[in-house]
XYZ file of C-alpha atoms in Angstrom:
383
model
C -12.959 8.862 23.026
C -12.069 5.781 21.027
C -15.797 4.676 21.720
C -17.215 6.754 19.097
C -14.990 4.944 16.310
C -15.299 1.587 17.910
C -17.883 0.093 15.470
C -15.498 1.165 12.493
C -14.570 -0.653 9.764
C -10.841 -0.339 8.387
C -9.258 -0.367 5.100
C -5.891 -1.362 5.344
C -3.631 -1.530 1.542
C -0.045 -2.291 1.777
C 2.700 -1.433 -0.793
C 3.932 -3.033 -3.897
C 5.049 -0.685 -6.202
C 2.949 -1.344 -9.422
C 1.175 -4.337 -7.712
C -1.047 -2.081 -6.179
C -2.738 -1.877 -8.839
C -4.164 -5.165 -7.699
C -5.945 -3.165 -5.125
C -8.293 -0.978 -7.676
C -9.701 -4.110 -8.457
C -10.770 -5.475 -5.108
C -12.229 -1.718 -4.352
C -14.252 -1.924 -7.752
C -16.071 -4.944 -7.116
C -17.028 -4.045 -3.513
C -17.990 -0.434 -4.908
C -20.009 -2.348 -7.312
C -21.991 -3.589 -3.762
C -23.005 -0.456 -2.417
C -25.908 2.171 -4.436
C -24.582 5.333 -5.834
C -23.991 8.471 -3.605
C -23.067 5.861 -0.803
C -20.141 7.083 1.352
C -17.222 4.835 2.021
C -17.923 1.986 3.806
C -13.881 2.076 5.390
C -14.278 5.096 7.664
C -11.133 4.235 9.004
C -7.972 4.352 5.706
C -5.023 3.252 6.528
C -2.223 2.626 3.536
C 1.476 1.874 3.283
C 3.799 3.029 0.233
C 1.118 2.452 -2.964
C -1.110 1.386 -0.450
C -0.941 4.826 0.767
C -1.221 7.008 -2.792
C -4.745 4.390 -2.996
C -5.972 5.129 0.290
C -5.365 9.031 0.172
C -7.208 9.067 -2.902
C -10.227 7.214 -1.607
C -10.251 9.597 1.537
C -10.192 12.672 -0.958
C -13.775 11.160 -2.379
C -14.777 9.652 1.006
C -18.470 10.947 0.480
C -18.653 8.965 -2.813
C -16.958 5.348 -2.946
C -18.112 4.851 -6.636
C -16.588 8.350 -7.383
C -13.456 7.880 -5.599
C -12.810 3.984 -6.679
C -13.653 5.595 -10.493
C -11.195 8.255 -10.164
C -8.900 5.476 -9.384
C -9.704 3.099 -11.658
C -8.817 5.895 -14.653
C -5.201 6.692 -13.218
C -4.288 3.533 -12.992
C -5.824 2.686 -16.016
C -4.089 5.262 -18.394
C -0.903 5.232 -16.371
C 2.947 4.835 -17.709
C 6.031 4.168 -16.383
C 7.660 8.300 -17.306
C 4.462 9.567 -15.095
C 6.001 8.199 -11.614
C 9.805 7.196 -11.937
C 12.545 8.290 -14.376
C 16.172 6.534 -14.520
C 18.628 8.968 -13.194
C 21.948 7.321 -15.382
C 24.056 9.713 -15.062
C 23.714 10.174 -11.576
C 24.364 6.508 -10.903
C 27.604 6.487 -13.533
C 28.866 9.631 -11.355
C 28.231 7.982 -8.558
C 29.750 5.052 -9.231
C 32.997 7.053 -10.251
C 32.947 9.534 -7.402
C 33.252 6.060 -4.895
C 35.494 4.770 -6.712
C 37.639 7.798 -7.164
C 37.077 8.657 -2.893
C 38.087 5.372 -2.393
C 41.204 5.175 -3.813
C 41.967 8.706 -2.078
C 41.187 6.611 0.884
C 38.129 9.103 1.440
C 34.252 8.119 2.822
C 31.663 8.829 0.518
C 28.738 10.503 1.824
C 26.681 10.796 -1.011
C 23.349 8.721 -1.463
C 22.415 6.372 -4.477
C 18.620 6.340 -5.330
C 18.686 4.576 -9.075
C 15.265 6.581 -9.846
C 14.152 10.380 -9.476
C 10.512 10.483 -8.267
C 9.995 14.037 -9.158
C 6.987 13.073 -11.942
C 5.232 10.790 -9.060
C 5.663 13.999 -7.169
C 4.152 16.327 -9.947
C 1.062 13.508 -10.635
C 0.290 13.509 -6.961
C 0.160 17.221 -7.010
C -2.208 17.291 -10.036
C -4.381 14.561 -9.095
C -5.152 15.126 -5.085
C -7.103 17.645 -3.841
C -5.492 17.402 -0.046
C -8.675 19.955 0.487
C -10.884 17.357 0.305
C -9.640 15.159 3.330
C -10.566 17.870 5.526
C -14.048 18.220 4.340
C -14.420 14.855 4.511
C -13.857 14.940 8.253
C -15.730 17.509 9.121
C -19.303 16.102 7.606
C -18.069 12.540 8.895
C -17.815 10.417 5.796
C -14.200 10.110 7.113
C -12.816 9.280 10.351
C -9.041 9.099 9.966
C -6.692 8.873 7.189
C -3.441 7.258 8.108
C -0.210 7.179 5.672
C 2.618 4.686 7.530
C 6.398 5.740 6.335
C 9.876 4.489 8.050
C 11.989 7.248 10.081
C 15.565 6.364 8.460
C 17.045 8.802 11.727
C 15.441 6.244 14.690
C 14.569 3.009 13.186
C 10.831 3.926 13.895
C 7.673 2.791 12.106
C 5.849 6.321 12.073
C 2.063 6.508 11.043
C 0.810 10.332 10.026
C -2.859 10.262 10.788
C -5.149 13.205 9.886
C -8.530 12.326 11.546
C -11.122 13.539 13.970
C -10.459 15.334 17.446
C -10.623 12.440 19.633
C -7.878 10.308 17.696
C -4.625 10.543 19.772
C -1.130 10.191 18.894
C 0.507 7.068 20.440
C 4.110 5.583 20.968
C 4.969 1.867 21.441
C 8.264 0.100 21.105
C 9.756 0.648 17.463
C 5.981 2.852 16.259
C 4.176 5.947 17.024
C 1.292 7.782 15.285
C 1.445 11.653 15.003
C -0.794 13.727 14.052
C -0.465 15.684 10.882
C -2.063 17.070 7.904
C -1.929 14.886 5.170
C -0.303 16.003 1.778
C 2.076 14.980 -1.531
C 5.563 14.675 0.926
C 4.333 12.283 3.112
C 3.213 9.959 0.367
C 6.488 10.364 -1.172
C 8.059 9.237 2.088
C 5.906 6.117 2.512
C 7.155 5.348 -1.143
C 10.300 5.763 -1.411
C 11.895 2.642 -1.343
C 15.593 2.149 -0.594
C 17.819 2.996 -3.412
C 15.011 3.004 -5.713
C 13.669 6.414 -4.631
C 15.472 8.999 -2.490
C 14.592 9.573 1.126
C 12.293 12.684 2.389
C 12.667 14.587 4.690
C 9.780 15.264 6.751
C 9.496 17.480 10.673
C 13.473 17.207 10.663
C 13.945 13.554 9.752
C 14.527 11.897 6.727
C 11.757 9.246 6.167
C 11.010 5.744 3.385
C 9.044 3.143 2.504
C 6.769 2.244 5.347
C 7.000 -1.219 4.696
C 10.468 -1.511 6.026
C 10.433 -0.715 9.800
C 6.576 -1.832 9.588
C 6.539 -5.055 11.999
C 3.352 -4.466 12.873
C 0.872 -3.434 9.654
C -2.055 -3.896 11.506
C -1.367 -1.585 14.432
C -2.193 2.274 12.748
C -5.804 0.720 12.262
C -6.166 -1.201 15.610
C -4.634 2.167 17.770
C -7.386 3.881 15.447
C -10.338 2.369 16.888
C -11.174 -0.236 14.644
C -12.984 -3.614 15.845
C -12.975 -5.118 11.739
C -10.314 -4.592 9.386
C -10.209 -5.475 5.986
C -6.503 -6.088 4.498
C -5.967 -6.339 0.541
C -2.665 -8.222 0.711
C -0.676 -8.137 -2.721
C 0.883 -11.655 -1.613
C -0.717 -14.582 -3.509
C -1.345 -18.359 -1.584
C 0.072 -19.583 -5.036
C 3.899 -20.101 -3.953
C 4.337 -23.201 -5.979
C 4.236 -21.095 -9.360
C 7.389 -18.671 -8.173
C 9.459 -21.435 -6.486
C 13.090 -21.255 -8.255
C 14.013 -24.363 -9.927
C 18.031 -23.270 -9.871
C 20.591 -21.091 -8.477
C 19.138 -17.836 -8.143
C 19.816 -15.044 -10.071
C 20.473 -11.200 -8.961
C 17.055 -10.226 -9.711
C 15.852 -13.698 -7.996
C 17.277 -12.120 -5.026
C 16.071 -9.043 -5.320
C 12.458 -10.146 -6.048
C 12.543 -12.337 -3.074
C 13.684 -9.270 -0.899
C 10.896 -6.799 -2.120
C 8.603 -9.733 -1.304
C 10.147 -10.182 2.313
C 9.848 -6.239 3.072
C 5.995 -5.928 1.628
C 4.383 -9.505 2.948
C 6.204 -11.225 5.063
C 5.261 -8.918 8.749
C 1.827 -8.201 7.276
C 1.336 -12.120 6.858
C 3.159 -12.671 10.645
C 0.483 -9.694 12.156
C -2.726 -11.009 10.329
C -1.633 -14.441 12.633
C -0.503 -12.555 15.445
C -4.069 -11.098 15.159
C -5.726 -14.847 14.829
C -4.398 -15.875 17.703
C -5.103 -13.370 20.136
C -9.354 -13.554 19.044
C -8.934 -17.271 19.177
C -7.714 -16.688 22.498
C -9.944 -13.981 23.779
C -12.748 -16.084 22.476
C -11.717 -18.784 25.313
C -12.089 -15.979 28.183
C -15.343 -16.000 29.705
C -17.139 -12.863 28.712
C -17.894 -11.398 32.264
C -14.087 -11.278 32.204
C -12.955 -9.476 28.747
C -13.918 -6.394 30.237
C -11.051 -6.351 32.139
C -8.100 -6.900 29.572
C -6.480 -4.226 27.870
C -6.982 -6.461 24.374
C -10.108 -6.903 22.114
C -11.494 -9.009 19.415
C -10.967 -7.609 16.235
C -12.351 -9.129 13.498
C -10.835 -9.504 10.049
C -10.783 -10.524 6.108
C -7.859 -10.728 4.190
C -8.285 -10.398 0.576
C -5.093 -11.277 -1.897
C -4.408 -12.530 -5.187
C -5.733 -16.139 -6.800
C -2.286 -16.027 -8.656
C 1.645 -15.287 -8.341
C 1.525 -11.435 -9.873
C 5.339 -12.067 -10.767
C 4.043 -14.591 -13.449
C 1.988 -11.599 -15.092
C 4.876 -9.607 -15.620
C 6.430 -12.066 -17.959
C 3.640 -10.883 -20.594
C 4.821 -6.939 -19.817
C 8.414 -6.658 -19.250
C 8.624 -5.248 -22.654
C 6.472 -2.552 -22.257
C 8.795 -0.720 -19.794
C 11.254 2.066 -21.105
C 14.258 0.682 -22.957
C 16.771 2.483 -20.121
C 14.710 0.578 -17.541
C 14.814 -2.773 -19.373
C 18.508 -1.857 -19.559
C 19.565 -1.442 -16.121
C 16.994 -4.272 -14.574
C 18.901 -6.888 -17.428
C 22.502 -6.028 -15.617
C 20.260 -7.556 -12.696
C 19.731 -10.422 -14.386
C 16.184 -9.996 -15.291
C 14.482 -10.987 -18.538
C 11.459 -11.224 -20.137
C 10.949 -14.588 -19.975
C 11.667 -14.386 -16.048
C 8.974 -14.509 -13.615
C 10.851 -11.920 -11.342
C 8.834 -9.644 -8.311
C 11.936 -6.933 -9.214
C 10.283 -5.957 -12.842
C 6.545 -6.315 -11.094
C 7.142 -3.253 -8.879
C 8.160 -0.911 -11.835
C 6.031 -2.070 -14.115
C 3.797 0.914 -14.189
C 2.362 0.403 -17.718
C -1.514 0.340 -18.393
C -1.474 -2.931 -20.098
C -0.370 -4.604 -17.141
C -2.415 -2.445 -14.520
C -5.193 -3.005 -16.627
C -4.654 -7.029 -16.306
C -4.026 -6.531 -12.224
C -7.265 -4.368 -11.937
C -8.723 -7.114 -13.875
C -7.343 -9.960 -11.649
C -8.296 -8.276 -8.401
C -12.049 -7.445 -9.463
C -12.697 -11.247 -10.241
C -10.997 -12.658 -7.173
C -13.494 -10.186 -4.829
C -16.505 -11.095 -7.192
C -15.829 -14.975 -6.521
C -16.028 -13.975 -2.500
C -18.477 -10.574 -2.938
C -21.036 -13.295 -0.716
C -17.977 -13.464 2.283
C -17.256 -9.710 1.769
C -20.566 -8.490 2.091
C -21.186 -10.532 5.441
C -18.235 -9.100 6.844
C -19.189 -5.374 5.562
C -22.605 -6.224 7.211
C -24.030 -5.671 4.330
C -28.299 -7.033 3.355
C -28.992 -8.754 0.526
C -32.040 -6.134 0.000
C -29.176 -3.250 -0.413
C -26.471 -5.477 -2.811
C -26.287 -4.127 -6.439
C -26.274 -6.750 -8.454
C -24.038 -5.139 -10.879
């Protein structure tokens, strides 16, 4: 069964709050590669928190890849903090109290904090995605699976929803499983919904968040898929020098460093895992690879040419004033080059600059993309 995918290409986009903006960029520029009408050139989507919101859309306009990365491109584009995430203040004050209050009573608390109501993410999902269009995608096979990754809060499990074609099967390994499901606005709210930031939802009887937490293995929805080349668009720049801390760190310091640790650091540890094992397979004598239960897979990561904390220096201002508010009892200000501001920062001024960013990092590799898309010269746009 997994034969008939096994020349597939994936598209895998990880989380990042605002970051992912990052993403629209890369997509533009390889769009720019490919004539008009052509389908997607990722049969094979598989996204993680943002990641996920960007890969759902591109499966919606799977047929088209310059329609779908244009539809993008315009949300993220004209897009503002209100339209995903709203400061719930007077929930946190009464929740603050209510503790405090229980615990002087000498009572538990069993309420949950989440510092941010995602009920106008949920209404912009619901305007903007035609779930419809996944289906049809599948069925005249400009699509071959559509996978959204979210972490089940009730076993500690990395769970991947797939929607795809008959012959994908779910699996089950230590600490991830895939299950098949259709595809629509509450599991994208699941994969987002990061840990006090957003609350958790509750999806087949368990209560599910952001996919990049229990997500040790980010590679493993697309490889379980079918996939034999995978394309990541990491959101973690090489640049490490520019956010190195020069002092004791700060609240948001902290903060930053542990948004960074929960969206990079296992993608970065499978993309090696993944190195290894072809460098190793390469060693085995062909006659014999037929009979281990591995394969090569081949793959190109593409990430930022800069530290996208240092860009939000230039936007911190833009947010709301409550949300500048509560992130300065953090610690952070404008002058900071903090990851904590970079994930909120859902302002068009400073997608605009990410979209930016990302389009002229793939343009200075398009030559090393297209060779691993397998794509002629005779067929490149040249834009």
């Amino acid at each position: 069964m997994e034969q008939e995918a096994s020349n597939a290409c994936a598209l895998v986009l990880t989380g990042g709050g605002a970051r992912a903006a990052y993403q629209v960029g890369v997509l533009k520029a390889i769009a720019e590669c490919y004539p008009r009408g052509q389908a997607i050139p990722f049969p094979i989507l598989c996204g993680t928190s943002a990641g996920a919101i960007n890969a759902t859309g591109l499966a919606c306009y799977a047929s088209c890849f310059h329609l779908g990365v244009r539809k993008l491109e315009y949300v993220w584009r004209h897009l503002r903090t209100e339209q995903v995430l709203r400061l719930q203040a007077g929930r946190v004050l009464g929740h603050s109290l209510r503790r405090m209050l229980l615990g002087l009573a000498g009572k538990p608390s069993q309420t949950r904090l989440s510092l941010f109501d995602n009920s106008p993410l949920e209404r912009l999902l619901e305007k903007l995605i035609d779930f419809q269009r996944i289906d049809n995608n599948l069925l005249y096979g400009a699509l071959e699976v559509l996978a959204i990754t979210a972490s089940n809060y009730g076993t500690g499990d990395s769970t991947t929803f797939f929607q795809g074609r008959p012959y994908h099967q779910p699996w089950a390994r230590a600490g991830r499983s895939g299950r098949a499901s259709i595809i629509a606005t509450p599991h994208l709210l699941a994969s987002s919904a990061l840990p006090f930031v957003f609350k958790p939802c509750k999806l087949q009887n368990h209560y599910f968040g952001d996919g990049s937490i229990h997500q040790l293995n980010p590679l493993s929805p697309a490889i379980h898929l079918g996939a034999n080349r995978i394309l990541i668009v990491s959101l973690a720049s090489d640049d490490t020098e520019q956010g190195m801390l020069s002092g004791d760190p700060s609240s948001s310091d902290i903060a930053g460093h542990l948004l960074d640790t929960i969206f990079t650091d296992a993608l970065t540890s499978d993309i090696e895992r993944l190195q290894r094992i072809n460098s190793t397979l390469r060693l085995v004598p062909e006659r014999k690879r037929d009979q281990l239960t591995l394969r090569p897979i081949d793959n190109l990561v593409l990430k930022p040419s800069r530290n996208l904390d240092d860009l939000t220096r230039h936007h911190f201002h833009r947010l709301p004033f409550n949300i500048r508010g509560l992130l300065r009892l953090f610690g952070v200000n404008a002058g900071d080059a903090t990851g904590l501001a970079s994930f909120l920062l859902f302002e068009q001024e400073y997608c605009r600059e990410l979209i930016e960013l990302g389009y002229q990092d793939t343009r200075q590799r398009l030559d090393e993309v297209c060779a691993f898309l397998g794509l002629e010269e005779s067929l490149r746009k040249t834009g």
